[in-house]
Structures are given as C-alpha cells and as structure tokens.
GROMACS .gro file of C-alpha atoms in nm:
model
  214
    1UNK     CA    1   5.191   9.599  11.186
    2UNK     CA    2   5.264   9.889  11.424
    3UNK     CA    3   5.514   9.784  11.690
    4UNK     CA    4   5.365   9.964  11.992
    5UNK     CA    5   5.013   9.841  11.906
    6UNK     CA    6   5.132   9.486  11.839
    7UNK     CA    7   5.258   9.461  12.196
    8UNK     CA    8   4.917   9.544  12.344
    9UNK     CA    9   4.716   9.352  12.085
   10UNK     CA   10   4.869   9.031  12.221
   11UNK     CA   11   4.659   9.098  12.529
   12UNK     CA   12   4.319   8.937  12.461
   13UNK     CA   13   4.118   9.195  12.656
   14UNK     CA   14   4.288   9.490  12.484
   15UNK     CA   15   4.252   9.308  12.151
   16UNK     CA   16   3.876   9.268  12.199
   17UNK     CA   17   3.826   9.631  12.308
   18UNK     CA   18   4.045   9.768  12.028
   19UNK     CA   19   3.879   9.557  11.758
   20UNK     CA   20   3.529   9.645  11.883
   21UNK     CA   21   3.620  10.015  11.882
   22UNK     CA   22   3.753   9.993  11.526
   23UNK     CA   23   3.439   9.818  11.402
   24UNK     CA   24   3.218  10.073  11.578
   25UNK     CA   25   3.409  10.360  11.416
   26UNK     CA   26   3.369  10.199  11.074
   27UNK     CA   27   2.996  10.138  11.124
   28UNK     CA   28   2.933  10.495  11.239
   29UNK     CA   29   3.148  10.637  10.960
   30UNK     CA   30   2.963  10.429  10.701
   31UNK     CA   31   2.638  10.571  10.833
   32UNK     CA   32   2.777  10.922  10.781
   33UNK     CA   33   2.879  10.833  10.424
   34UNK     CA   34   2.533  10.703  10.334
   35UNK     CA   35   2.410  11.054  10.252
   36UNK     CA   36   2.421  10.995   9.876
   37UNK     CA   37   2.317  10.696   9.666
   38UNK     CA   38   2.573  10.423   9.594
   39UNK     CA   39   2.844  10.572   9.813
   40UNK     CA   40   2.857  10.306  10.085
   41UNK     CA   41   2.758   9.994   9.892
   42UNK     CA   42   2.973  10.106   9.598
   43UNK     CA   43   3.274  10.155   9.824
   44UNK     CA   44   3.243   9.804   9.962
   45UNK     CA   45   3.185   9.659   9.614
   46UNK     CA   46   3.518   9.808   9.505
   47UNK     CA   47   3.687   9.643   9.806
   48UNK     CA   48   3.531   9.304   9.726
   49UNK     CA   49   3.637   9.329   9.361
   50UNK     CA   50   3.993   9.423   9.461
   51UNK     CA   51   4.011   9.128   9.703
   52UNK     CA   52   3.875   8.882   9.446
   53UNK     CA   53   4.113   9.002   9.175
   54UNK     CA   54   4.409   8.968   9.414
   55UNK     CA   55   4.389   8.586   9.406
   56UNK     CA   56   4.435   8.566   9.783
   57UNK     CA   57   4.223   8.343  10.002
   58UNK     CA   58   3.893   8.512  10.082
   59UNK     CA   59   3.720   8.526  10.418
   60UNK     CA   60   3.691   8.174  10.554
   61UNK     CA   61   3.337   8.218  10.689
   62UNK     CA   62   3.197   8.290  10.343
   63UNK     CA   63   3.077   8.001  10.125
   64UNK     CA   64   3.088   8.214   9.810
   65UNK     CA   65   3.238   8.563   9.799
   66UNK     CA   66   3.138   8.608   9.435
   67UNK     CA   67   2.773   8.552   9.526
   68UNK     CA   68   2.799   8.824   9.792
   69UNK     CA   69   2.952   9.058   9.534
   70UNK     CA   70   2.668   8.988   9.289
   71UNK     CA   71   2.411   9.056   9.562
   72UNK     CA   72   2.580   9.387   9.645
   73UNK     CA   73   2.590   9.480   9.277
   74UNK     CA   74   2.218   9.408   9.226
   75UNK     CA   75   2.140   9.636   9.519
   76UNK     CA   76   2.384   9.894   9.380
   77UNK     CA   77   2.190   9.919   9.053
   78UNK     CA   78   1.863   9.946   9.244
   79UNK     CA   79   2.010  10.218   9.467
   80UNK     CA   80   2.151  10.400   9.164
   81UNK     CA   81   1.799  10.439   9.023
   82UNK     CA   82   1.649  10.529   9.362
   83UNK     CA   83   1.448  10.206   9.393
   84UNK     CA   84   1.594  10.090   9.724
   85UNK     CA   85   1.807  10.235  10.002
   86UNK     CA   86   2.032  10.100  10.276
   87UNK     CA   87   1.902  10.319  10.555
   88UNK     CA   88   2.059  10.301  10.901
   89UNK     CA   89   1.998   9.930  10.957
   90UNK     CA   90   2.124   9.832  10.612
   91UNK     CA   91   2.438  10.041  10.660
   92UNK     CA   92   2.505   9.880  11.000
   93UNK     CA   93   2.466   9.527  10.861
   94UNK     CA   94   2.680   9.585  10.550
   95UNK     CA   95   2.963   9.763  10.734
   96UNK     CA   96   2.967   9.504  11.016
   97UNK     CA   97   2.983   9.227  10.756
   98UNK     CA   98   3.270   9.400  10.572
   99UNK     CA   99   3.455   9.451  10.902
  100UNK     CA  100   3.445   9.078  10.972
  101UNK     CA  101   3.528   9.000  10.610
  102UNK     CA  102   3.844   9.214  10.608
  103UNK     CA  103   3.956   9.088  10.952
  104UNK     CA  104   3.923   8.729  10.828
  105UNK     CA  105   4.091   8.816  10.496
  106UNK     CA  106   4.394   8.965  10.671
  107UNK     CA  107   4.419   8.683  10.925
  108UNK     CA  108   4.420   8.394  10.677
  109UNK     CA  109   4.672   8.559  10.441
  110UNK     CA  110   4.980   8.583  10.660
  111UNK     CA  111   5.196   8.752  10.396
  112UNK     CA  112   4.964   9.056  10.385
  113UNK     CA  113   5.053   9.361  10.593
  114UNK     CA  114   4.778   9.434  10.848
  115UNK     CA  115   4.803   9.797  10.737
  116UNK     CA  116   4.620   9.690  10.420
  117UNK     CA  117   4.301   9.679  10.631
  118UNK     CA  118   4.343  10.050  10.707
  119UNK     CA  119   4.396  10.130  10.340
  120UNK     CA  120   4.085   9.938  10.238
  121UNK     CA  121   3.857  10.082  10.507
  122UNK     CA  122   4.003  10.427  10.567
  123UNK     CA  123   3.731  10.639  10.407
  124UNK     CA  124   3.432  10.569  10.639
  125UNK     CA  125   3.663  10.561  10.943
  126UNK     CA  126   3.827  10.894  10.855
  127UNK     CA  127   3.489  11.049  10.770
  128UNK     CA  128   3.388  10.967  11.128
  129UNK     CA  129   3.703  11.115  11.282
  130UNK     CA  130   3.705  11.422  11.056
  131UNK     CA  131   3.338  11.495  11.130
  132UNK     CA  132   3.394  11.478  11.506
  133UNK     CA  133   3.699  11.707  11.491
  134UNK     CA  134   3.524  11.947  11.252
  135UNK     CA  135   3.220  11.983  11.479
  136UNK     CA  136   3.424  12.019  11.796
  137UNK     CA  137   3.633  12.287  11.625
  138UNK     CA  138   3.328  12.510  11.581
  139UNK     CA  139   3.173  12.416  11.918
  140UNK     CA  140   2.894  12.207  11.766
  141UNK     CA  141   2.749  11.901  11.932
  142UNK     CA  142   2.916  11.594  11.782
  143UNK     CA  143   2.592  11.394  11.757
  144UNK     CA  144   2.388  11.665  11.580
  145UNK     CA  145   2.366  11.606  11.203
  146UNK     CA  146   2.478  11.873  10.957
  147UNK     CA  147   2.514  11.925  10.582
  148UNK     CA  148   2.892  11.967  10.578
  149UNK     CA  149   3.006  11.615  10.500
  150UNK     CA  150   3.244  11.567  10.208
  151UNK     CA  151   2.981  11.388   9.998
  152UNK     CA  152   2.718  11.655  10.074
  153UNK     CA  153   2.944  11.939   9.960
  154UNK     CA  154   3.034  11.742   9.647
  155UNK     CA  155   2.664  11.677   9.577
  156UNK     CA  156   2.598  12.052   9.601
  157UNK     CA  157   2.869  12.115   9.342
  158UNK     CA  158   2.731  11.846   9.112
  159UNK     CA  159   2.379  11.986   9.157
  160UNK     CA  160   2.493  12.320   9.017
  161UNK     CA  161   2.591  12.141   8.696
  162UNK     CA  162   2.279  11.924   8.688
  163UNK     CA  163   1.955  12.061   8.829
  164UNK     CA  164   1.798  11.714   8.853
  165UNK     CA  165   1.848  11.635   9.223
  166UNK     CA  166   1.799  11.260   9.183
  167UNK     CA  167   2.060  11.231   8.910
  168UNK     CA  168   2.301  11.456   9.104
  169UNK     CA  169   2.264  11.236   9.412
  170UNK     CA  170   2.352  10.914   9.230
  171UNK     CA  171   2.620  11.081   9.017
  172UNK     CA  172   2.794  11.203   9.334
  173UNK     CA  173   2.806  10.845   9.463
  174UNK     CA  174   2.954  10.723   9.135
  175UNK     CA  175   3.222  10.994   9.142
  176UNK     CA  176   3.317  10.905   9.499
  177UNK     CA  177   3.334  10.534   9.411
  178UNK     CA  178   3.575  10.611   9.128
  179UNK     CA  179   3.793  10.835   9.346
  180UNK     CA  180   3.814  10.583   9.630
  181UNK     CA  181   3.882  10.289   9.398
  182UNK     CA  182   4.219  10.435   9.294
  183UNK     CA  183   4.371  10.408   9.642
  184UNK     CA  184   4.212  10.068   9.705
  185UNK     CA  185   4.353   9.903   9.391
  186UNK     CA  186   4.698  10.058   9.438
  187UNK     CA  187   4.705   9.944   9.802
  188UNK     CA  188   4.613   9.584   9.729
  189UNK     CA  189   4.884   9.568   9.464
  190UNK     CA  190   5.145   9.653   9.728
  191UNK     CA  191   4.982   9.437   9.997
  192UNK     CA  192   5.302   9.350  10.187
  193UNK     CA  193   5.488   9.684  10.179
  194UNK     CA  194   5.391   9.848  10.510
  195UNK     CA  195   5.586  10.169  10.448
  196UNK     CA  196   5.429  10.220  10.106
  197UNK     CA  197   5.084  10.134  10.241
  198UNK     CA  198   5.128  10.396  10.513
  199UNK     CA  199   5.237  10.650  10.249
  200UNK     CA  200   4.930  10.573  10.038
  201UNK     CA  201   4.704  10.602  10.344
  202UNK     CA  202   4.847  10.940  10.441
  203UNK     CA  203   4.820  11.056  10.078
  204UNK     CA  204   4.453  10.959  10.070
  205UNK     CA  205   4.387  11.156  10.387
  206UNK     CA  206   4.578  11.464  10.269
  207UNK     CA  207   4.398  11.462   9.932
  208UNK     CA  208   4.062  11.422  10.110
  209UNK     CA  209   4.132  11.724  10.334
  210UNK     CA  210   4.261  11.941  10.048
  211UNK     CA  211   3.960  11.866   9.827
  212UNK     CA  212   3.724  11.918  10.120
  213UNK     CA  213   3.845  12.271  10.192
  214UNK     CA  214   3.877  12.359   9.825
   0.00000   0.00000   0.00000
C-alpha cells in the first residue's frame, strides 16, 4: 500500500526479509507489553473480535477462528485473576500466530488496504520502536530492561488509586485494552481507505506519545 515499498516487496528475497523483520518487531514488542496482566492477550482478542465482526474471510489456515477466540478469552479470564500467565514463550507463540493470521487475513481479502495490518498491530510494534529510541536517547543499553514502559507508568498511576497491587495490575491491562480497541474498531470500519487509515495510525501514535509524557 506504500508505493516505494510495493516496488521492493515484489522481490521475493526482500519480501521474505522485510516480513521476517516485521514479525520479529511485533514479537519483541509484544514481549515488552506483557508487563501487566491481560495487556497482550486482551489486545489480540480485540483484533480477533474486530475481524470476526467485519464479515470478511478469516485466515485460511484456521479451521475455526471462533474457537481460537474462545480459547484466548478463557486464558484472558484466568490471567485477569492471576491464575495463569503468558510468560516469554507464551507471548512469542501468540504474537507469531497473530502475525500469520493478519498476513493471511489481508492476503485473502483483496479489497482491504494493507495499511489495515499496521493499524491492527501498531501498539506492540511501536512500543518496541519507542523503547529503543527512548533508551538510546539517554545512553542506556537497548537490551537492558527498565520500568519506564507505557503500561508500567500507567500501572504506577493506577496503584496510587488502588493499593492492591494485584488488582492494579489487571485493571491496567483492562484500561489499555479499552484504549486500544477504539483505534482498532475505527480502522476496520474504514478498511479500504488508505489515507484515513494512515491518519488514524498517526493519531494513535501521537496520542500514545502525549499520554506517555503527561
């Protein structure tokens, strides 16, 4: 959907490298976002719901997308009450699966703008990019963990209102799921308007940055 990228994407080697890089960024970003309960699995649940409600064809390699959604939701409830956690491996598996799901979803629905994929998956990817830039800006090692992620700062704010750390953790995830769902549902409604999708994407990023520094 971006003319200068489309030219290179027709090259199979570039296509493979570019796609692999995008998936890696999403996986790593999802791992960053997994600092509070429900954040990652909830984000992907919202995407699955939006896709199912859109009445488009779903990913061709899935026998039953609704069954996947139910499985995610069962885990979501368990994660909400601190009974189970994704961990690194769980995050890698879920985000890799969603990468392949969205790629397939975009490919089999030819009337959808490819930019919709960016709008659906922007949060973990941007969290990755923003974290790298933020750490480099203060001369910190990129690979060293810190407590300055968006969700961590939000959890600290929520914790001041509710001293129960467990509740604050899950409540932060719920708040983030609600915030992110707005952009996702608006984007899928305007699935074929590339200019509007780009505007929504940039708006999401600007709002993220403003709230982060506030």
